[in-house]
Amino acid sequence: ILIEKGLKTIPICENFFSFDKIHTAMYHMKDDITKTPCNQSLRLLANKGFNIYLKKELFQRMNSIKIRGVIYTLLNLPPFYKNTGVVTISRGNLASILCHYGHMLNIPMTVVIPQYMDDERNKLLNQYKDLSINVIAYGRNMLEVHEFAIALAISSKLFYLDLNDHPYMIIGQATMGLEMMRQVHDNIDAVILPTTIDGCNLTAGIALAIKERNSKVQVIEVQVVAIDYWLQKVRSRTTLCNELNFRPVTEYKACALENLPNCLIDEVITIDQTMITDAFECLSKSEGLRDYHAAIALAPILTGQLDKLKGKSVLIPLYGVTDSFIN
């Protein structure tokens, strides 16, 4: 159960996560997202006995899986928030996406980015010469950025959009899982889902969509040992009951799916950052594609940790642009 942050004067509806909501989200967004390619690679590790399929979400609009979550969230905003606006945080990678769709849907959008991204701020403000789009450069790290955005949400009665853990973001992004399973006609042996986050809701949401389509598919999560420190610090703050300086009946909480990964993820593998470099180069040389998260998923195959998948059909997503600290 999650609720929005930033507003305490209007009753807030609880949100529940389910496969039905993923399916409904797919239908409602059909005109707003691109059906990205999902096909077998004839070159990538074929000489080593692997049948690799790639879901190329980096060809999504604005080159990012995050588009699915952003669009679904903005389409489902209550009327009050569509007027007052949205505030969120970004390292800069997603700021242009948020500004673009805020402008397109005529929803006031404020994006808070770190101080060292001031050049990005100036570029976006010049691009969107619109009073409804605001980019603020503040703070030395993402925790300071987050705290500033929370204070702004409270004082200005804005919708605080958590790009990682808000249910609308999770549901919207999980539509990729549903879409790619349809594209391979549910006929896949394993899906490798990469993450830089411990307890990743993006992974869990996609895994739910996969398992609902075919429970026999093995879902493997690959996590980088050096997790995103500042994002984890931000997520730990979202569980504090006094962060909003009031105590609602139901507090916003990160890890909406914290009870699900055990039944959705069949195996978790951790890899070192050094292993990703070789995988990144392998993907680039074989497919002409550059995707950090796909390299995370590919790394344990290259190191022999997933030799058991030889001869099987293995699907790897390419997420495109994200706010990963190394992306």
mmCIF file of C-alpha atoms in Angstrom:
data_model
loop_
_atom_site.group_PDB
_atom_site.id
_atom_site.type_symbol
_atom_site.label_atom_id
_atom_site.label_comp_id
_atom_site.label_asym_id
_atom_site.label_seq_id
_atom_site.Cartn_x
_atom_site.Cartn_y
_atom_site.Cartn_z
ATOM 1 C CA ILE A 1 0.000 0.000 0.000
ATOM 2 C CA LEU A 2 1.381 3.412 -0.930
ATOM 3 C CA ILE A 3 0.090 6.935 -0.851
ATOM 4 C CA GLU A 4 1.315 10.122 -2.451
ATOM 5 C CA LYS A 5 3.553 12.484 -0.524
ATOM 6 C CA GLY A 6 3.236 16.217 -0.314
ATOM 7 C CA LEU A 7 -0.410 16.851 0.500
ATOM 8 C CA LYS A 8 -2.227 16.422 3.783
ATOM 9 C CA THR A 9 -5.465 18.312 3.231
ATOM 10 C CA ILE A 10 -7.164 15.986 0.746
ATOM 11 C CA PRO A 11 -8.039 12.328 1.362
ATOM 12 C CA ILE A 12 -5.545 10.093 -0.418
ATOM 13 C CA CYS A 13 -6.587 6.842 -2.043
ATOM 14 C CA GLU A 14 -4.661 3.693 -1.293
ATOM 15 C CA ASN A 15 -3.085 1.974 -4.276
ATOM 16 C CA PHE A 16 -2.866 -1.763 -4.743
ATOM 17 C CA PHE A 17 -0.639 -3.545 -7.203
ATOM 18 C CA SER A 18 -1.968 -6.387 -9.348
ATOM 19 C CA PHE A 19 -1.637 -8.048 -12.739
ATOM 20 C CA ASP A 20 -5.079 -6.700 -13.681
ATOM 21 C CA LYS A 21 -3.777 -3.170 -13.181
ATOM 22 C CA ILE A 22 -0.800 -3.895 -15.445
ATOM 23 C CA HIS A 23 -3.170 -5.173 -18.121
ATOM 24 C CA THR A 24 -5.456 -2.149 -17.757
ATOM 25 C CA ALA A 25 -2.470 0.206 -17.864
ATOM 26 C CA MET A 26 -1.312 -1.382 -21.118
ATOM 27 C CA TYR A 27 -4.708 -0.717 -22.685
ATOM 28 C CA HIS A 28 -4.933 2.893 -21.485
ATOM 29 C CA MET A 29 -1.416 3.743 -22.690
ATOM 30 C CA LYS A 30 -1.589 2.027 -26.071
ATOM 31 C CA ASP A 31 -1.622 5.339 -27.946
ATOM 32 C CA ASP A 32 1.078 6.945 -25.814
ATOM 33 C CA ILE A 33 3.899 4.383 -25.858
ATOM 34 C CA THR A 34 5.802 2.559 -28.563
ATOM 35 C CA LYS A 35 5.690 -1.205 -28.904
ATOM 36 C CA THR A 36 9.437 -1.768 -28.831
ATOM 37 C CA PRO A 37 11.194 -4.635 -30.666
ATOM 38 C CA CYS A 38 11.718 -7.980 -28.956
ATOM 39 C CA ASN A 39 13.592 -10.496 -31.060
ATOM 40 C CA GLN A 40 16.286 -13.135 -31.012
ATOM 41 C CA SER A 41 19.881 -12.093 -31.532
ATOM 42 C CA LEU A 42 21.650 -14.180 -34.144
ATOM 43 C CA ARG A 43 25.076 -13.036 -32.966
ATOM 44 C CA LEU A 44 25.105 -12.398 -29.224
ATOM 45 C CA LEU A 45 26.708 -15.470 -27.565
ATOM 46 C CA ALA A 46 25.177 -17.803 -30.161
ATOM 47 C CA ASN A 47 28.632 -19.366 -30.631
ATOM 48 C CA LYS A 48 28.585 -20.307 -26.929
ATOM 49 C CA GLY A 49 25.241 -22.067 -27.117
ATOM 50 C CA PHE A 50 22.926 -19.353 -25.806
ATOM 51 C CA ASN A 51 19.667 -18.297 -27.467
ATOM 52 C CA ILE A 52 19.453 -14.636 -26.439
ATOM 53 C CA TYR A 53 16.365 -12.507 -27.022
ATOM 54 C CA LEU A 54 16.556 -8.732 -26.521
ATOM 55 C CA LYS A 55 13.676 -6.475 -25.505
ATOM 56 C CA LYS A 56 14.848 -3.125 -26.855
ATOM 57 C CA GLU A 57 13.179 -0.583 -24.617
ATOM 58 C CA LEU A 58 15.940 1.873 -25.461
ATOM 59 C CA PHE A 59 13.924 2.416 -28.673
ATOM 60 C CA GLN A 60 10.957 3.562 -26.586
ATOM 61 C CA ARG A 61 9.848 7.187 -26.867
ATOM 62 C CA MET A 62 12.503 9.347 -25.193
ATOM 63 C CA ASN A 63 14.682 6.194 -25.174
ATOM 64 C CA SER A 64 13.627 4.933 -21.752
ATOM 65 C CA ILE A 65 11.435 2.369 -20.011
ATOM 66 C CA LYS A 66 10.697 5.130 -17.478
ATOM 67 C CA ILE A 67 8.358 6.700 -20.039
ATOM 68 C CA ARG A 68 5.826 3.959 -19.285
ATOM 69 C CA GLY A 69 5.722 4.858 -15.618
ATOM 70 C CA VAL A 70 5.740 8.619 -16.140
ATOM 71 C CA ILE A 71 2.906 8.568 -18.670
ATOM 72 C CA TYR A 72 0.756 6.205 -16.596
ATOM 73 C CA THR A 73 1.269 8.360 -13.504
ATOM 74 C CA LEU A 74 0.451 11.641 -15.213
ATOM 75 C CA LEU A 75 -2.622 10.182 -16.918
ATOM 76 C CA ASN A 76 -3.923 9.040 -13.530
ATOM 77 C CA LEU A 77 -3.263 12.190 -11.530
ATOM 78 C CA PRO A 78 -6.290 13.457 -9.578
ATOM 79 C CA PRO A 79 -7.636 16.777 -10.972
ATOM 80 C CA PHE A 80 -6.314 18.686 -7.956
ATOM 81 C CA TYR A 81 -2.724 17.664 -8.703
ATOM 82 C CA LYS A 82 -3.102 18.317 -12.431
ATOM 83 C CA ASN A 83 -3.716 21.942 -11.476
ATOM 84 C CA THR A 84 -1.201 22.365 -8.652
ATOM 85 C CA GLY A 85 1.486 20.271 -10.294
ATOM 86 C CA VAL A 86 4.067 17.558 -9.742
ATOM 87 C CA VAL A 87 7.478 17.664 -8.110
ATOM 88 C CA THR A 88 10.092 14.965 -8.433
ATOM 89 C CA ILE A 89 13.843 14.451 -8.271
ATOM 90 C CA SER A 90 16.358 13.318 -10.867
ATOM 91 C CA ARG A 91 20.082 13.072 -11.359
ATOM 92 C CA GLY A 92 19.440 14.776 -14.660
ATOM 93 C CA ASN A 93 19.000 11.802 -16.985
ATOM 94 C CA LEU A 94 15.225 11.783 -16.609
ATOM 95 C CA ALA A 95 14.694 15.533 -16.211
ATOM 96 C CA SER A 96 14.106 16.069 -19.929
ATOM 97 C CA ILE A 97 11.557 13.227 -20.029
ATOM 98 C CA LEU A 98 9.590 14.686 -17.126
ATOM 99 C CA CYS A 99 9.667 18.202 -18.572
ATOM 100 C CA HIS A 100 8.592 16.937 -21.998
ATOM 101 C CA TYR A 101 5.513 15.094 -20.753
ATOM 102 C CA GLY A 102 4.583 17.744 -18.217
ATOM 103 C CA HIS A 103 4.597 20.264 -21.065
ATOM 104 C CA MET A 104 2.755 17.924 -23.449
ATOM 105 C CA LEU A 105 -0.016 17.112 -20.947
ATOM 106 C CA ASN A 106 -0.176 20.689 -19.644
ATOM 107 C CA ILE A 107 0.679 19.621 -16.080
ATOM 108 C CA PRO A 108 2.932 21.946 -14.056
ATOM 109 C CA MET A 109 6.206 20.056 -13.517
ATOM 110 C CA THR A 110 9.027 20.836 -11.129
ATOM 111 C CA VAL A 111 12.167 18.713 -11.315
ATOM 112 C CA VAL A 112 14.824 19.091 -8.630
ATOM 113 C CA ILE A 113 18.309 18.019 -9.709
ATOM 114 C CA PRO A 114 21.699 18.195 -7.936
ATOM 115 C CA GLN A 115 23.613 21.458 -7.970
ATOM 116 C CA TYR A 116 26.346 20.024 -10.165
ATOM 117 C CA MET A 117 23.733 19.591 -12.948
ATOM 118 C CA ASP A 118 23.191 23.348 -13.290
ATOM 119 C CA ASP A 119 24.110 23.273 -16.995
ATOM 120 C CA GLU A 120 21.323 20.727 -17.587
ATOM 121 C CA ARG A 121 18.936 23.020 -15.708
ATOM 122 C CA ASN A 122 19.767 25.989 -17.955
ATOM 123 C CA LYS A 123 19.406 23.873 -21.090
ATOM 124 C CA LEU A 124 15.949 22.627 -20.077
ATOM 125 C CA LEU A 125 14.702 26.047 -19.020
ATOM 126 C CA ASN A 126 15.774 27.434 -22.390
ATOM 127 C CA GLN A 127 14.071 24.546 -24.171
ATOM 128 C CA TYR A 128 10.814 24.818 -22.221
ATOM 129 C CA LYS A 129 10.180 28.535 -21.929
ATOM 130 C CA ASP A 130 6.976 27.768 -20.134
ATOM 131 C CA LEU A 131 5.850 28.914 -16.702
ATOM 132 C CA SER A 132 4.501 25.426 -16.018
ATOM 133 C CA ILE A 133 7.987 23.843 -16.294
ATOM 134 C CA ASN A 134 10.520 24.494 -13.553
ATOM 135 C CA VAL A 135 13.928 22.919 -13.015
ATOM 136 C CA ILE A 136 15.746 23.606 -9.758
ATOM 137 C CA ALA A 137 19.404 22.770 -9.131
ATOM 138 C CA TYR A 138 19.883 22.245 -5.405
ATOM 139 C CA GLY A 139 21.906 20.063 -3.052
ATOM 140 C CA ARG A 140 25.240 18.239 -3.077
ATOM 141 C CA ASN A 141 23.704 14.759 -3.214
ATOM 142 C CA MET A 142 20.387 13.028 -3.898
ATOM 143 C CA LEU A 143 19.353 12.948 -0.237
ATOM 144 C CA GLU A 144 19.563 16.734 -0.035
ATOM 145 C CA VAL A 145 17.719 16.960 -3.353
ATOM 146 C CA HIS A 146 14.991 14.672 -1.992
ATOM 147 C CA GLU A 147 14.572 16.622 1.257
ATOM 148 C CA PHE A 148 14.250 19.893 -0.653
ATOM 149 C CA ALA A 149 11.633 18.389 -2.985
ATOM 150 C CA ILE A 150 9.616 17.012 -0.060
ATOM 151 C CA ALA A 151 9.604 20.434 1.624
ATOM 152 C CA LEU A 152 8.493 22.032 -1.639
ATOM 153 C CA ALA A 153 5.720 19.457 -2.091
ATOM 154 C CA ILE A 154 4.369 20.204 1.385
ATOM 155 C CA SER A 155 4.581 23.990 1.139
ATOM 156 C CA SER A 156 3.136 24.211 -2.384
ATOM 157 C CA LYS A 157 0.696 21.273 -2.169
ATOM 158 C CA LEU A 158 2.351 19.407 -5.024
ATOM 159 C CA PHE A 159 2.203 15.748 -5.971
ATOM 160 C CA TYR A 160 5.545 14.191 -4.992
ATOM 161 C CA LEU A 161 6.344 11.605 -7.659
ATOM 162 C CA ASP A 162 8.722 8.886 -6.513
ATOM 163 C CA LEU A 163 10.221 7.618 -9.773
ATOM 164 C CA ASN A 164 11.231 4.286 -8.234
ATOM 165 C CA ASP A 165 8.546 3.266 -5.766
ATOM 166 C CA HIS A 166 5.309 4.999 -6.634
ATOM 167 C CA PRO A 167 2.686 2.371 -7.593
ATOM 168 C CA TYR A 168 1.831 4.111 -10.855
ATOM 169 C CA MET A 169 5.504 4.036 -11.861
ATOM 170 C CA ILE A 170 5.733 0.333 -10.995
ATOM 171 C CA ILE A 171 2.524 -0.546 -12.847
ATOM 172 C CA GLY A 172 3.411 1.525 -15.918
ATOM 173 C CA GLN A 173 6.895 0.041 -16.235
ATOM 174 C CA ALA A 174 5.595 -3.493 -15.621
ATOM 175 C CA THR A 175 3.674 -3.220 -18.896
ATOM 176 C CA MET A 176 7.004 -3.915 -20.596
ATOM 177 C CA GLY A 177 6.969 -7.375 -19.026
ATOM 178 C CA LEU A 178 3.491 -8.053 -20.348
ATOM 179 C CA GLU A 179 4.354 -6.715 -23.786
ATOM 180 C CA MET A 180 7.547 -8.745 -24.221
ATOM 181 C CA MET A 181 5.892 -11.978 -23.088
ATOM 182 C CA ARG A 182 3.214 -11.481 -25.720
ATOM 183 C CA GLN A 183 5.893 -10.839 -28.328
ATOM 184 C CA VAL A 184 7.649 -14.149 -27.611
ATOM 185 C CA HIS A 185 4.254 -15.881 -27.281
ATOM 186 C CA ASP A 186 5.126 -16.751 -23.642
ATOM 187 C CA ASN A 187 7.651 -19.205 -25.074
ATOM 188 C CA ILE A 188 10.808 -18.343 -23.174
ATOM 189 C CA ASP A 189 12.809 -20.311 -20.606
ATOM 190 C CA ALA A 190 14.357 -17.516 -18.562
ATOM 191 C CA VAL A 191 14.315 -13.748 -18.169
ATOM 192 C CA ILE A 192 17.289 -11.928 -16.641
ATOM 193 C CA LEU A 193 16.331 -8.662 -14.937
ATOM 194 C CA PRO A 194 19.153 -6.238 -14.023
ATOM 195 C CA THR A 195 19.143 -3.755 -11.141
ATOM 196 C CA THR A 196 21.352 -1.385 -9.168
ATOM 197 C CA ILE A 197 18.818 -1.262 -6.317
ATOM 198 C CA ASP A 198 18.351 -3.632 -3.413
ATOM 199 C CA GLY A 199 14.664 -4.615 -3.307
ATOM 200 C CA CYS A 200 13.975 -3.220 -6.772
ATOM 201 C CA ASN A 201 10.284 -2.631 -7.458
ATOM 202 C CA LEU A 202 10.872 -2.277 -11.200
ATOM 203 C CA THR A 203 12.217 -5.827 -11.208
ATOM 204 C CA ALA A 204 9.418 -7.164 -9.012
ATOM 205 C CA GLY A 205 6.707 -5.507 -11.119
ATOM 206 C CA ILE A 206 8.064 -6.913 -14.378
ATOM 207 C CA ALA A 207 8.516 -10.317 -12.717
ATOM 208 C CA LEU A 208 4.851 -10.337 -11.706
ATOM 209 C CA ALA A 209 3.783 -9.678 -15.293
ATOM 210 C CA ILE A 210 6.075 -12.474 -16.531
ATOM 211 C CA LYS A 211 4.906 -15.045 -13.977
ATOM 212 C CA GLU A 212 1.244 -14.284 -14.612
ATOM 213 C CA ARG A 213 1.779 -14.969 -18.310
ATOM 214 C CA ASN A 214 3.880 -18.106 -17.746
ATOM 215 C CA SER A 215 4.683 -19.297 -14.230
ATOM 216 C CA LYS A 216 7.285 -21.737 -15.580
ATOM 217 C CA VAL A 217 9.596 -18.973 -16.794
ATOM 218 C CA GLN A 218 12.678 -18.673 -14.589
ATOM 219 C CA VAL A 219 13.154 -15.072 -13.449
ATOM 220 C CA ILE A 220 16.721 -14.208 -12.463
ATOM 221 C CA GLU A 221 17.631 -10.889 -10.891
ATOM 222 C CA VAL A 222 21.193 -9.651 -11.375
ATOM 223 C CA GLN A 223 22.274 -6.990 -8.906
ATOM 224 C CA VAL A 224 25.452 -4.931 -8.825
ATOM 225 C CA VAL A 225 27.403 -5.337 -5.581
ATOM 226 C CA ALA A 226 27.987 -1.578 -5.415
ATOM 227 C CA ILE A 227 24.322 -0.603 -5.097
ATOM 228 C CA ASP A 228 23.138 2.943 -5.639
ATOM 229 C CA TYR A 229 24.099 4.387 -2.241
ATOM 230 C CA TRP A 230 22.284 7.715 -2.425
ATOM 231 C CA LEU A 231 19.116 6.210 -3.855
ATOM 232 C CA GLN A 232 19.090 3.691 -1.017
ATOM 233 C CA LYS A 233 19.452 6.582 1.445
ATOM 234 C CA VAL A 234 16.476 8.330 -0.150
ATOM 235 C CA ARG A 235 14.384 5.153 -0.044
ATOM 236 C CA SER A 236 15.196 4.629 3.632
ATOM 237 C CA ARG A 237 13.768 8.079 4.364
ATOM 238 C CA THR A 238 10.442 7.252 2.713
ATOM 239 C CA THR A 239 9.730 4.737 5.477
ATOM 240 C CA LEU A 240 9.960 7.376 8.208
ATOM 241 C CA CYS A 241 6.502 8.122 9.597
ATOM 242 C CA ASN A 242 7.420 11.727 10.453
ATOM 243 C CA GLU A 243 8.961 12.775 7.154
ATOM 244 C CA LEU A 244 5.871 14.800 6.261
ATOM 245 C CA ASN A 245 5.628 16.246 9.774
ATOM 246 C CA PHE A 246 2.214 14.688 10.242
ATOM 247 C CA ARG A 247 0.932 11.177 10.784
ATOM 248 C CA PRO A 248 -1.556 9.979 8.182
ATOM 249 C CA VAL A 249 -3.470 6.773 8.753
ATOM 250 C CA THR A 250 -1.393 5.080 6.064
ATOM 251 C CA GLU A 251 2.153 6.301 5.580
ATOM 252 C CA TYR A 252 3.898 6.347 2.228
ATOM 253 C CA LYS A 253 6.334 3.476 2.138
ATOM 254 C CA ALA A 254 8.981 2.371 -0.306
ATOM 255 C CA CYS A 255 9.228 -1.273 -1.381
ATOM 256 C CA ALA A 256 5.550 -1.699 -2.187
ATOM 257 C CA LEU A 257 6.273 -5.234 -3.293
ATOM 258 C CA GLU A 258 8.515 -6.205 -0.385
ATOM 259 C CA ASN A 259 6.463 -9.349 0.224
ATOM 260 C CA LEU A 260 6.538 -10.440 -3.420
ATOM 261 C CA PRO A 261 10.142 -10.885 -4.636
ATOM 262 C CA ASN A 262 10.551 -14.181 -2.761
ATOM 263 C CA CYS A 263 7.813 -15.775 -4.841
ATOM 264 C CA LEU A 264 8.530 -13.917 -8.105
ATOM 265 C CA ILE A 265 12.312 -14.023 -8.337
ATOM 266 C CA ASP A 266 13.723 -17.520 -8.694
ATOM 267 C CA GLU A 267 17.374 -16.584 -8.294
ATOM 268 C CA VAL A 268 19.420 -13.533 -7.348
ATOM 269 C CA ILE A 269 22.990 -13.109 -8.599
ATOM 270 C CA THR A 270 25.364 -10.346 -7.533
ATOM 271 C CA ILE A 271 28.158 -9.126 -9.770
ATOM 272 C CA ASP A 272 31.084 -6.752 -9.452
ATOM 273 C CA GLN A 273 31.207 -3.490 -11.390
ATOM 274 C CA THR A 274 34.343 -4.651 -13.222
ATOM 275 C CA MET A 275 32.363 -7.500 -14.796
ATOM 276 C CA ILE A 276 29.973 -5.045 -16.436
ATOM 277 C CA THR A 277 32.632 -3.393 -18.588
ATOM 278 C CA ASP A 278 33.327 -6.552 -20.586
ATOM 279 C CA ALA A 279 29.608 -7.226 -20.972
ATOM 280 C CA PHE A 280 29.015 -3.662 -22.168
ATOM 281 C CA GLU A 281 31.706 -4.041 -24.816
ATOM 282 C CA CYS A 282 30.350 -7.452 -25.859
ATOM 283 C CA LEU A 283 26.863 -6.031 -26.367
ATOM 284 C CA SER A 284 28.183 -3.025 -28.251
ATOM 285 C CA LYS A 285 30.392 -5.106 -30.549
ATOM 286 C CA SER A 286 27.748 -7.775 -31.234
ATOM 287 C CA GLU A 287 24.593 -5.675 -31.527
ATOM 288 C CA GLY A 288 25.809 -2.115 -31.935
ATOM 289 C CA LEU A 289 23.791 -1.234 -28.809
ATOM 290 C CA ARG A 290 24.922 0.504 -25.624
ATOM 291 C CA ASP A 291 22.812 -0.203 -22.561
ATOM 292 C CA TYR A 292 24.172 -0.293 -19.027
ATOM 293 C CA HIS A 293 21.404 -2.417 -17.522
ATOM 294 C CA ALA A 294 21.563 -4.982 -20.320
ATOM 295 C CA ALA A 295 25.292 -5.262 -19.617
ATOM 296 C CA ILE A 296 24.475 -6.051 -15.968
ATOM 297 C CA ALA A 297 22.177 -8.864 -17.107
ATOM 298 C CA LEU A 298 24.729 -10.156 -19.591
ATOM 299 C CA ALA A 299 27.693 -10.169 -17.186
ATOM 300 C CA PRO A 300 26.951 -13.431 -15.296
ATOM 301 C CA ILE A 301 26.518 -15.256 -18.608
ATOM 302 C CA LEU A 302 29.972 -14.141 -19.716
ATOM 303 C CA THR A 303 31.528 -15.210 -16.419
ATOM 304 C CA GLY A 304 29.994 -18.681 -16.560
ATOM 305 C CA GLN A 305 27.604 -18.170 -13.638
ATOM 306 C CA LEU A 306 24.634 -19.029 -15.846
ATOM 307 C CA ASP A 307 26.010 -21.873 -17.965
ATOM 308 C CA LYS A 308 22.899 -23.837 -17.005
ATOM 309 C CA LEU A 309 21.008 -21.645 -19.487
ATOM 310 C CA LYS A 310 22.962 -22.914 -22.491
ATOM 311 C CA GLY A 311 20.593 -24.210 -25.149
ATOM 312 C CA LYS A 312 17.660 -22.359 -23.578
ATOM 313 C CA SER A 313 15.799 -19.240 -24.661
ATOM 314 C CA VAL A 314 16.907 -16.315 -22.507
ATOM 315 C CA LEU A 315 15.356 -12.842 -22.623
ATOM 316 C CA ILE A 316 17.266 -9.701 -21.562
ATOM 317 C CA PRO A 317 15.680 -6.212 -21.438
ATOM 318 C CA LEU A 318 17.488 -3.056 -22.509
ATOM 319 C CA TYR A 319 15.973 -0.332 -20.313
ATOM 320 C CA GLY A 320 17.516 2.652 -22.069
ATOM 321 C CA VAL A 321 18.006 5.896 -20.142
ATOM 322 C CA THR A 322 17.524 5.643 -16.365
ATOM 323 C CA ASP A 323 18.696 7.612 -13.357
ATOM 324 C CA SER A 324 21.222 4.967 -12.319
ATOM 325 C CA PHE A 325 24.285 6.433 -10.647
ATOM 326 C CA ILE A 326 26.555 4.751 -13.230
ATOM 327 C CA ASN A 327 24.176 4.808 -16.194
#
